[in-house]
Amino acid sequence: MSRPPGMTGVVEAAAPTRARQVVAALTRDRLGLLGLVLIALLVLTALFGPWLAPFPEQGAGLADVARHDLPPGGAHWLGTDPLGRDVLSRIILGARPALVVPILVVALAVLIGVPLGLAAGYRGGRFDEIVMRIADMFLAFPPLLLAMVIVALLGPSLLHAALALAVSWWPWYARLVRGLTAALRDRPFVEGARALGLRPFTVLSRHVLPNAAPPVIVQASVDIGTVILAVGSLAFLGLGPQPPTPDWGLMVAEGRTYVMTEWWLSAFPGLAIFLAVLGFNLLGDALRDVLDPRSVTR
Amino acid sequence: MTPGAMPRFLLRRAGTALLVMLGTTFVTFLLARVVPANPAVSYLGPKARPDEIARIEAQLGLDQPLPYQYGRYLWDLLRGDWGTSIGTKLPVTDEMFGRLPATLELLLIAMLLACLIGVALGVVAAARQNRFLDHLIRLLAIGGVSVPAFWLGLLLQVFVFGGLGLFELTGRLDPDLEFTDPLREITGFHLVDALLTGHLTALSDAAAHLVLPALTLAAYPIGVIARMTRASMLEILAADHIRAARAYGLRERIVHWRIALRGALPPTTTVAGLTLAYSLTGTFFVEVVFNWPGLGLFASTALLNMDYPVIMGITLFGAAGYVLVNLIVDLVQARLDPRVRLS
């Protein structure tokens, strides 16, 4: 190692070992593997949706009234809706926003929450107090309620739903990272880095953050599933994308009117949400068993 | 536990909860008065006349400095003046308290179902650790926390009511009953009122209406409770007193359901309480799907129609309920588990 001491980050619990543990555990754990398969399916559908959909124009919203309300079967595997649009195509085209939007929401929540948590945990004192009390105020609302209200105030759209969810999600990361940072702050390697006269930013980014990252990564990967469910829920209430967007939650809501006779209109888009969320939860469950066998829920 | 430790702990937790509640009023104040371009218009709806706007501006004190407005807002909340619904023209507090029993009845029955089913699944899974049934229950539990409530509700409507003809589709009571043999409202909880007045038809009808929405709402807590029960059962089954019980020759059924479960219940109770708080939002979706005349249905209608006073009222009310349930969970946990430090 040619770099001067104190300039390299000390990552405890040797990262390669942990990575190997994770891979080993996932291949041993069949449910975790099932989760990976579901996520892979979702990613592939999101990437290649426009080429996979049997009726791409209809999927995007073009009506074909001649073939309306067909039950599943024939050319339309999952049936058609009252406007004659192919349900399967709409589900396939809905995969991209269903995956990308939650990833952006979690990324934004991480970008807000992690720096605040790092600073609060490291500096302590008044700053810590203020940040965490603000976080507490956000966490005092039942999950999703704050996001629903913000979307209603801004006006329903997918962008507003995403922003509202990010705004109500960051406190979780702030709280998680603050706890990890406060625990790491007095560890010898961090104290050493400080004693060398490194600036707080350098200490945090080189020495604290790498050690706080694994739990954050696990949490973020589970949260993508939770946010898929949250976006779908907002869309179902009408607080998300508007027709004729091929959105899963919106499709469930639109099909509700006809659900007793044309069950496929709501059943299949809802199944898509369920399988996507299930994939992330199965994966997260397997990861948690490896990284922290004691915790069951957040 | 030293004498006096519990009341002091209780007081401190209650004090924190009050502070957090104060914080939530600050958030709702910002959302109600500072975020919208014209709060008076948002309070009256888009069709407000200029004289009405002037009146509400004076009433809300919108020309005053913000700290003064916040003080007024808090004072009005304390006095019980939470505004008037744009949709129904009735006081928000009346609307909320009128609908509260419907939501609570649904929530409590769902939690009862969730505790029974969740604990049973958890005990069975622990008894069959790493065998097929254990894996199946784990998948079921993760499925329960992954399933969108609004979708599960629709599926139950289509396949259980539509397909099997079981239970009831929507609402709380058969509407015909109101004309033939009305149920007298005492508590607002239909099951309780039917029992109190000895109205057996209404009792079975209300129960039949409750099954599908309660099952839908219970899916998430069932998953969480089953997992927690399994985890704590496994921990306890490894303990010495269990080995002793087995050495005495007690049957496995007794060891699991009588002895081990007793030790596994405290953490399970905590988790059940936390998911109860979580399920507050779940009622929104279940009530919409099942047309259940509670707070959630009222709130989601208000959200779409921009019924501002109702939105703000429900938000604050929901936060209060959430903070309260979490406080109770903390206290119960401290009571049940002496290892919880009272500091």
mmCIF file of N, CA, C and O in Angstrom, chain B residues 19-93:
data_model
loop_
_atom_site.group_PDB
_atom_site.id
_atom_site.type_symbol
_atom_site.label_atom_id
_atom_site.label_comp_id
_atom_site.label_asym_id
_atom_site.label_seq_id
_atom_site.Cartn_x
_atom_site.Cartn_y
_atom_site.Cartn_z
ATOM 1 N N LEU B 19 -45.121 16.183 22.555
ATOM 2 C CA LEU B 19 -44.238 17.027 21.750
ATOM 3 C C LEU B 19 -44.328 16.642 20.275
ATOM 4 O O LEU B 19 -44.398 17.503 19.399
ATOM 5 N N VAL B 20 -44.330 15.320 20.023
ATOM 6 C CA VAL B 20 -44.414 14.865 18.640
ATOM 7 C C VAL B 20 -45.741 15.307 18.022
ATOM 8 O O VAL B 20 -45.798 15.760 16.879
ATOM 9 N N MET B 21 -46.818 15.213 18.816
ATOM 10 C CA MET B 21 -48.128 15.663 18.324
ATOM 11 C C MET B 21 -48.090 17.137 17.955
ATOM 12 O O MET B 21 -48.627 17.562 16.939
ATOM 13 N N LEU B 22 -47.424 17.929 18.823
ATOM 14 C CA LEU B 22 -47.281 19.352 18.541
ATOM 15 C C LEU B 22 -46.550 19.542 17.217
ATOM 16 O O LEU B 22 -46.912 20.377 16.386
ATOM 17 N N GLY B 23 -45.518 18.699 17.016
ATOM 18 C CA GLY B 23 -44.766 18.746 15.758
ATOM 19 C C GLY B 23 -45.661 18.468 14.566
ATOM 20 O O GLY B 23 -45.573 19.148 13.539
ATOM 21 N N THR B 24 -46.565 17.479 14.710
ATOM 22 C CA THR B 24 -47.430 17.161 13.574
ATOM 23 C C THR B 24 -48.395 18.311 13.274
ATOM 24 O O THR B 24 -48.700 18.561 12.116
ATOM 25 N N THR B 25 -48.818 19.044 14.319
ATOM 26 C CA THR B 25 -49.693 20.185 14.026
ATOM 27 C C THR B 25 -48.923 21.236 13.236
ATOM 28 O O THR B 25 -49.492 21.932 12.403
ATOM 29 N N PHE B 26 -47.609 21.325 13.500
ATOM 30 C CA PHE B 26 -46.796 22.268 12.751
ATOM 31 C C PHE B 26 -46.753 21.874 11.272
ATOM 32 O O PHE B 26 -46.902 22.718 10.380
ATOM 33 N N VAL B 27 -46.591 20.566 11.017
ATOM 34 C CA VAL B 27 -46.560 20.091 9.632
ATOM 35 C C VAL B 27 -47.902 20.359 8.950
ATOM 36 O O VAL B 27 -47.955 20.887 7.834
ATOM 37 N N THR B 28 -49.007 20.016 9.635
ATOM 38 C CA THR B 28 -50.304 20.236 8.990
ATOM 39 C C THR B 28 -50.571 21.729 8.806
ATOM 40 O O THR B 28 -51.174 22.138 7.823
ATOM 41 N N PHE B 29 -50.079 22.546 9.749
ATOM 42 C CA PHE B 29 -50.240 23.994 9.595
ATOM 43 C C PHE B 29 -49.533 24.474 8.334
ATOM 44 O O PHE B 29 -50.093 25.232 7.532
ATOM 45 N N LEU B 30 -48.288 24.015 8.159
ATOM 46 C CA LEU B 30 -47.541 24.405 6.960
ATOM 47 C C LEU B 30 -48.298 23.970 5.705
ATOM 48 O O LEU B 30 -48.436 24.735 4.750
ATOM 49 N N LEU B 31 -48.819 22.737 5.717
ATOM 50 C CA LEU B 31 -49.527 22.213 4.551
ATOM 51 C C LEU B 31 -50.819 22.982 4.312
ATOM 52 O O LEU B 31 -51.244 23.178 3.186
ATOM 53 N N ALA B 32 -51.451 23.428 5.395
ATOM 54 C CA ALA B 32 -52.766 24.058 5.260
ATOM 55 C C ALA B 32 -52.661 25.537 4.922
ATOM 56 O O ALA B 32 -53.451 26.060 4.141
ATOM 57 N N ARG B 33 -51.689 26.227 5.533
ATOM 58 C CA ARG B 33 -51.697 27.690 5.424
ATOM 59 C C ARG B 33 -50.561 28.256 4.596
ATOM 60 O O ARG B 33 -50.685 29.328 4.041
ATOM 61 N N VAL B 34 -49.426 27.584 4.584
ATOM 62 C CA VAL B 34 -48.263 28.202 3.960
ATOM 63 C C VAL B 34 -48.047 27.689 2.540
ATOM 64 O O VAL B 34 -47.704 28.449 1.646
ATOM 65 N N VAL B 35 -48.302 26.380 2.313
ATOM 66 C CA VAL B 35 -48.039 25.813 0.994
ATOM 67 C C VAL B 35 -49.005 26.337 -0.076
ATOM 68 O O VAL B 35 -48.574 26.751 -1.137
ATOM 69 N N PRO B 36 -50.330 26.327 0.172
ATOM 70 C CA PRO B 36 -51.228 26.761 -0.911
ATOM 71 C C PRO B 36 -51.100 28.255 -1.201
ATOM 72 O O PRO B 36 -50.826 29.055 -0.300
ATOM 73 N N ALA B 37 -51.302 28.620 -2.482
ATOM 74 C CA ALA B 37 -51.181 30.013 -2.879
ATOM 75 C C ALA B 37 -52.228 30.864 -2.162
ATOM 76 O O ALA B 37 -51.945 31.940 -1.663
ATOM 77 N N ASN B 38 -53.455 30.374 -2.106
ATOM 78 C CA ASN B 38 -54.509 31.114 -1.417
ATOM 79 C C ASN B 38 -55.273 30.186 -0.481
ATOM 80 O O ASN B 38 -56.203 29.497 -0.889
ATOM 81 N N PRO B 39 -54.868 30.152 0.795
ATOM 82 C CA PRO B 39 -55.470 29.207 1.741
ATOM 83 C C PRO B 39 -56.983 29.379 1.869
ATOM 84 O O PRO B 39 -57.706 28.399 2.032
ATOM 85 N N ALA B 40 -57.470 30.614 1.757
ATOM 86 C CA ALA B 40 -58.910 30.829 1.917
ATOM 87 C C ALA B 40 -59.672 30.094 0.827
ATOM 88 O O ALA B 40 -60.681 29.446 1.080
ATOM 89 N N VAL B 41 -59.165 30.189 -0.415
ATOM 90 C CA VAL B 41 -59.829 29.511 -1.519
ATOM 91 C C VAL B 41 -59.774 27.997 -1.320
ATOM 92 O O VAL B 41 -60.757 27.290 -1.535
ATOM 93 N N SER B 42 -58.610 27.498 -0.833
ATOM 94 C CA SER B 42 -58.526 26.054 -0.647
ATOM 95 C C SER B 42 -59.471 25.604 0.465
ATOM 96 O O SER B 42 -59.939 24.477 0.460
ATOM 97 N N TYR B 43 -59.755 26.501 1.412
ATOM 98 C CA TYR B 43 -60.687 26.124 2.482
ATOM 99 C C TYR B 43 -62.122 26.137 2.005
ATOM 100 O O TYR B 43 -62.961 25.430 2.541
ATOM 101 N N LEU B 44 -62.432 26.980 1.017
ATOM 102 C CA LEU B 44 -63.824 27.140 0.605
ATOM 103 C C LEU B 44 -64.138 26.370 -0.664
ATOM 104 O O LEU B 44 -65.289 26.171 -0.999
ATOM 105 N N GLY B 45 -63.101 25.947 -1.387
ATOM 106 C CA GLY B 45 -63.348 25.304 -2.656
ATOM 107 C C GLY B 45 -63.310 26.333 -3.767
ATOM 108 O O GLY B 45 -63.402 27.544 -3.517
ATOM 109 N N PRO B 46 -63.170 25.858 -5.014
ATOM 110 C CA PRO B 46 -62.937 26.778 -6.143
ATOM 111 C C PRO B 46 -64.110 27.697 -6.443
ATOM 112 O O PRO B 46 -63.937 28.719 -7.099
ATOM 113 N N LYS B 47 -65.321 27.383 -5.964
ATOM 114 C CA LYS B 47 -66.475 28.201 -6.358
ATOM 115 C C LYS B 47 -66.779 29.298 -5.342
ATOM 116 O O LYS B 47 -67.875 29.872 -5.338
ATOM 117 N N ALA B 48 -65.819 29.587 -4.457
ATOM 118 C CA ALA B 48 -66.081 30.546 -3.382
ATOM 119 C C ALA B 48 -66.345 31.957 -3.924
ATOM 120 O O ALA B 48 -65.727 32.387 -4.894
ATOM 121 N N ARG B 49 -67.288 32.661 -3.297
ATOM 122 C CA ARG B 49 -67.558 34.047 -3.688
ATOM 123 C C ARG B 49 -66.584 34.957 -2.934
ATOM 124 O O ARG B 49 -66.095 34.604 -1.856
ATOM 125 N N PRO B 50 -66.327 36.175 -3.503
ATOM 126 C CA PRO B 50 -65.362 37.084 -2.872
ATOM 127 C C PRO B 50 -65.713 37.406 -1.412
ATOM 128 O O PRO B 50 -64.823 37.488 -0.565
ATOM 129 N N ASP B 51 -67.017 37.596 -1.117
ATOM 130 C CA ASP B 51 -67.367 37.962 0.263
ATOM 131 C C ASP B 51 -67.087 36.800 1.221
ATOM 132 O O ASP B 51 -66.669 36.990 2.360
ATOM 133 N N GLU B 52 -67.277 35.558 0.713
ATOM 134 C CA GLU B 52 -66.962 34.391 1.544
ATOM 135 C C GLU B 52 -65.454 34.322 1.794
ATOM 136 O O GLU B 52 -65.013 34.014 2.895
ATOM 137 N N ILE B 53 -64.672 34.618 0.726
ATOM 138 C CA ILE B 53 -63.218 34.566 0.871
ATOM 139 C C ILE B 53 -62.773 35.581 1.922
ATOM 140 O O ILE B 53 -61.959 35.275 2.796
ATOM 141 N N ALA B 54 -63.357 36.809 1.841
ATOM 142 C CA ALA B 54 -62.994 37.852 2.800
ATOM 143 C C ALA B 54 -63.344 37.399 4.215
ATOM 144 O O ALA B 54 -62.561 37.569 5.155
ATOM 145 N N ARG B 55 -64.524 36.750 4.353
ATOM 146 C CA ARG B 55 -64.960 36.318 5.673
ATOM 147 C C ARG B 55 -64.011 35.245 6.230
ATOM 148 O O ARG B 55 -63.563 35.337 7.374
ATOM 149 N N ILE B 56 -63.650 34.269 5.387
ATOM 150 C CA ILE B 56 -62.810 33.183 5.896
ATOM 151 C C ILE B 56 -61.396 33.697 6.157
ATOM 152 O O ILE B 56 -60.713 33.236 7.067
ATOM 153 N N GLU B 57 -60.952 34.687 5.339
ATOM 154 C CA GLU B 57 -59.621 35.244 5.574
ATOM 155 C C GLU B 57 -59.570 35.899 6.950
ATOM 156 O O GLU B 57 -58.594 35.754 7.684
ATOM 157 N N ALA B 58 -60.655 36.622 7.273
ATOM 158 C CA ALA B 58 -60.703 37.256 8.591
ATOM 159 C C ALA B 58 -60.780 36.190 9.683
ATOM 160 O O ALA B 58 -60.100 36.263 10.703
ATOM 161 N N GLN B 59 -61.593 35.158 9.418
ATOM 162 C CA GLN B 59 -61.799 34.117 10.416
ATOM 163 C C GLN B 59 -60.510 33.335 10.680
ATOM 164 O O GLN B 59 -60.203 32.973 11.810
ATOM 165 N N LEU B 60 -59.754 33.078 9.620
ATOM 166 C CA LEU B 60 -58.508 32.329 9.777
ATOM 167 C C LEU B 60 -57.355 33.247 10.175
ATOM 168 O O LEU B 60 -56.263 32.779 10.472
ATOM 169 N N GLY B 61 -57.588 34.550 10.143
ATOM 170 C CA GLY B 61 -56.535 35.494 10.501
ATOM 171 C C GLY B 61 -55.395 35.494 9.503
ATOM 172 O O GLY B 61 -54.227 35.617 9.872
ATOM 173 N N LEU B 62 -55.731 35.365 8.203
ATOM 174 C CA LEU B 62 -54.678 35.223 7.196
ATOM 175 C C LEU B 62 -53.860 36.495 6.977
ATOM 176 O O LEU B 62 -52.798 36.444 6.372
ATOM 177 N N ASP B 63 -54.387 37.651 7.456
ATOM 178 C CA ASP B 63 -53.616 38.878 7.300
ATOM 179 C C ASP B 63 -52.627 39.070 8.452
ATOM 180 O O ASP B 63 -51.825 39.982 8.448
ATOM 181 N N GLN B 64 -52.683 38.182 9.435
ATOM 182 C CA GLN B 64 -51.814 38.295 10.603
ATOM 183 C C GLN B 64 -50.472 37.604 10.346
ATOM 184 O O GLN B 64 -50.365 36.792 9.430
ATOM 185 N N PRO B 65 -49.455 37.904 11.164
ATOM 186 C CA PRO B 65 -48.175 37.211 10.999
ATOM 187 C C PRO B 65 -48.306 35.704 11.259
ATOM 188 O O PRO B 65 -49.185 35.273 12.016
ATOM 189 N N LEU B 66 -47.411 34.917 10.624
ATOM 190 C CA LEU B 66 -47.530 33.453 10.686
ATOM 191 C C LEU B 66 -47.513 32.875 12.110
ATOM 192 O O LEU B 66 -48.314 31.986 12.396
ATOM 193 N N PRO B 67 -46.601 33.341 12.999
ATOM 194 C CA PRO B 67 -46.618 32.764 14.356
ATOM 195 C C PRO B 67 -47.975 32.946 15.028
ATOM 196 O O PRO B 67 -48.491 32.033 15.691
ATOM 197 N N TYR B 68 -48.603 34.139 14.797
ATOM 198 C CA TYR B 68 -49.925 34.386 15.349
ATOM 199 C C TYR B 68 -50.933 33.415 14.750
ATOM 200 O O TYR B 68 -51.760 32.828 15.460
ATOM 201 N N GLN B 69 -50.833 33.206 13.421
ATOM 202 C CA GLN B 69 -51.749 32.275 12.749
ATOM 203 C C GLN B 69 -51.616 30.860 13.316
ATOM 204 O O GLN B 69 -52.606 30.158 13.489
ATOM 205 N N TYR B 70 -50.364 30.476 13.583
ATOM 206 C CA TYR B 70 -50.140 29.124 14.125
ATOM 207 C C TYR B 70 -50.773 29.002 15.507
ATOM 208 O O TYR B 70 -51.418 27.989 15.820
ATOM 209 N N GLY B 71 -50.623 30.071 16.312
ATOM 210 C CA GLY B 71 -51.238 30.069 17.633
ATOM 211 C C GLY B 71 -52.750 29.919 17.533
ATOM 212 O O GLY B 71 -53.363 29.121 18.244
ATOM 213 N N ARG B 72 -53.338 30.709 16.602
ATOM 214 C CA ARG B 72 -54.778 30.634 16.402
ATOM 215 C C ARG B 72 -55.208 29.227 15.973
ATOM 216 O O ARG B 72 -56.220 28.680 16.444
ATOM 217 N N TYR B 73 -54.398 28.649 15.047
ATOM 218 C CA TYR B 73 -54.684 27.315 14.517
ATOM 219 C C TYR B 73 -54.707 26.301 15.658
ATOM 220 O O TYR B 73 -55.650 25.510 15.794
ATOM 221 N N LEU B 74 -53.678 26.371 16.531
ATOM 222 C CA LEU B 74 -53.612 25.451 17.666
ATOM 223 C C LEU B 74 -54.806 25.636 18.594
ATOM 224 O O LEU B 74 -55.425 24.677 19.048
ATOM 225 N N TRP B 75 -55.131 26.917 18.861
ATOM 226 C CA TRP B 75 -56.234 27.228 19.765
ATOM 227 C C TRP B 75 -57.540 26.674 19.216
ATOM 228 O O TRP B 75 -58.323 26.048 19.942
ATOM 229 N N ASP B 76 -57.761 26.858 17.896
ATOM 230 C CA ASP B 76 -58.978 26.333 17.271
ATOM 231 C C ASP B 76 -59.029 24.808 17.366
ATOM 232 O O ASP B 76 -60.085 24.231 17.635
ATOM 233 N N LEU B 77 -57.874 24.188 17.155
ATOM 234 C CA LEU B 77 -57.834 22.718 17.251
ATOM 235 C C LEU B 77 -58.227 22.279 18.654
ATOM 236 O O LEU B 77 -59.025 21.365 18.840
ATOM 237 N N LEU B 78 -57.673 22.976 19.655
ATOM 238 C CA LEU B 78 -57.950 22.610 21.042
ATOM 239 C C LEU B 78 -59.414 22.827 21.381
ATOM 240 O O LEU B 78 -60.012 22.060 22.123
ATOM 241 N N ARG B 79 -59.994 23.899 20.834
ATOM 242 C CA ARG B 79 -61.407 24.177 21.108
ATOM 243 C C ARG B 79 -62.319 23.186 20.398
ATOM 244 O O ARG B 79 -63.524 23.179 20.608
ATOM 245 N N GLY B 80 -61.737 22.383 19.482
ATOM 246 C CA GLY B 80 -62.559 21.430 18.745
ATOM 247 C C GLY B 80 -63.100 21.991 17.450
ATOM 248 O O GLY B 80 -63.958 21.394 16.818
ATOM 249 N N ASP B 81 -62.591 23.170 17.045
ATOM 250 C CA ASP B 81 -63.018 23.741 15.771
ATOM 251 C C ASP B 81 -62.031 23.329 14.695
ATOM 252 O O ASP B 81 -60.982 23.946 14.523
ATOM 253 N N TRP B 82 -62.349 22.241 13.987
ATOM 254 C CA TRP B 82 -61.429 21.721 12.980
ATOM 255 C C TRP B 82 -61.887 22.108 11.577
ATOM 256 O O TRP B 82 -61.477 21.518 10.601
ATOM 257 N N GLY B 83 -62.800 23.086 11.467
ATOM 258 C CA GLY B 83 -63.256 23.515 10.154
ATOM 259 C C GLY B 83 -64.507 22.773 9.717
ATOM 260 O O GLY B 83 -65.013 21.909 10.422
ATOM 261 N N THR B 84 -64.997 23.152 8.533
ATOM 262 C CA THR B 84 -66.214 22.583 7.988
ATOM 263 C C THR B 84 -65.913 21.917 6.659
ATOM 264 O O THR B 84 -65.187 22.471 5.843
ATOM 265 N N SER B 85 -66.460 20.727 6.465
ATOM 266 C CA SER B 85 -66.210 20.003 5.221
ATOM 267 C C SER B 85 -66.808 20.755 4.039
ATOM 268 O O SER B 85 -67.951 21.202 4.104
ATOM 269 N N ILE B 86 -66.033 20.903 2.963
ATOM 270 C CA ILE B 86 -66.561 21.541 1.756
ATOM 271 C C ILE B 86 -67.625 20.649 1.136
ATOM 272 O O ILE B 86 -68.646 21.117 0.643
ATOM 273 N N GLY B 87 -67.405 19.340 1.195
ATOM 274 C CA GLY B 87 -68.321 18.399 0.559
ATOM 275 C C GLY B 87 -69.655 18.289 1.265
ATOM 276 O O GLY B 87 -70.698 18.335 0.632
ATOM 277 N N THR B 88 -69.637 18.149 2.595
ATOM 278 C CA THR B 88 -70.886 17.866 3.296
ATOM 279 C C THR B 88 -71.406 19.059 4.096
ATOM 280 O O THR B 88 -72.498 18.983 4.651
ATOM 281 N N LYS B 89 -70.619 20.144 4.178
ATOM 282 C CA LYS B 89 -71.003 21.352 4.927
ATOM 283 C C LYS B 89 -71.217 21.095 6.412
ATOM 284 O O LYS B 89 -71.923 21.830 7.089
ATOM 285 N N LEU B 90 -70.661 19.989 6.917
ATOM 286 C CA LEU B 90 -70.790 19.689 8.344
ATOM 287 C C LEU B 90 -69.419 19.847 9.015
ATOM 288 O O LEU B 90 -68.392 19.771 8.343
ATOM 289 N N PRO B 91 -69.401 20.092 10.329
ATOM 290 C CA PRO B 91 -68.113 20.222 11.021
ATOM 291 C C PRO B 91 -67.260 18.959 10.844
ATOM 292 O O PRO B 91 -67.784 17.840 10.934
ATOM 293 N N VAL B 92 -65.959 19.168 10.597
ATOM 294 C CA VAL B 92 -65.060 18.044 10.343
ATOM 295 C C VAL B 92 -65.032 17.079 11.521
ATOM 296 O O VAL B 92 -65.028 15.854 11.346
ATOM 297 N N THR B 93 -65.057 17.630 12.747
ATOM 298 C CA THR B 93 -64.988 16.747 13.923
ATOM 299 C C THR B 93 -66.215 15.828 13.984
ATOM 300 O O THR B 93 -66.083 14.639 14.267
#
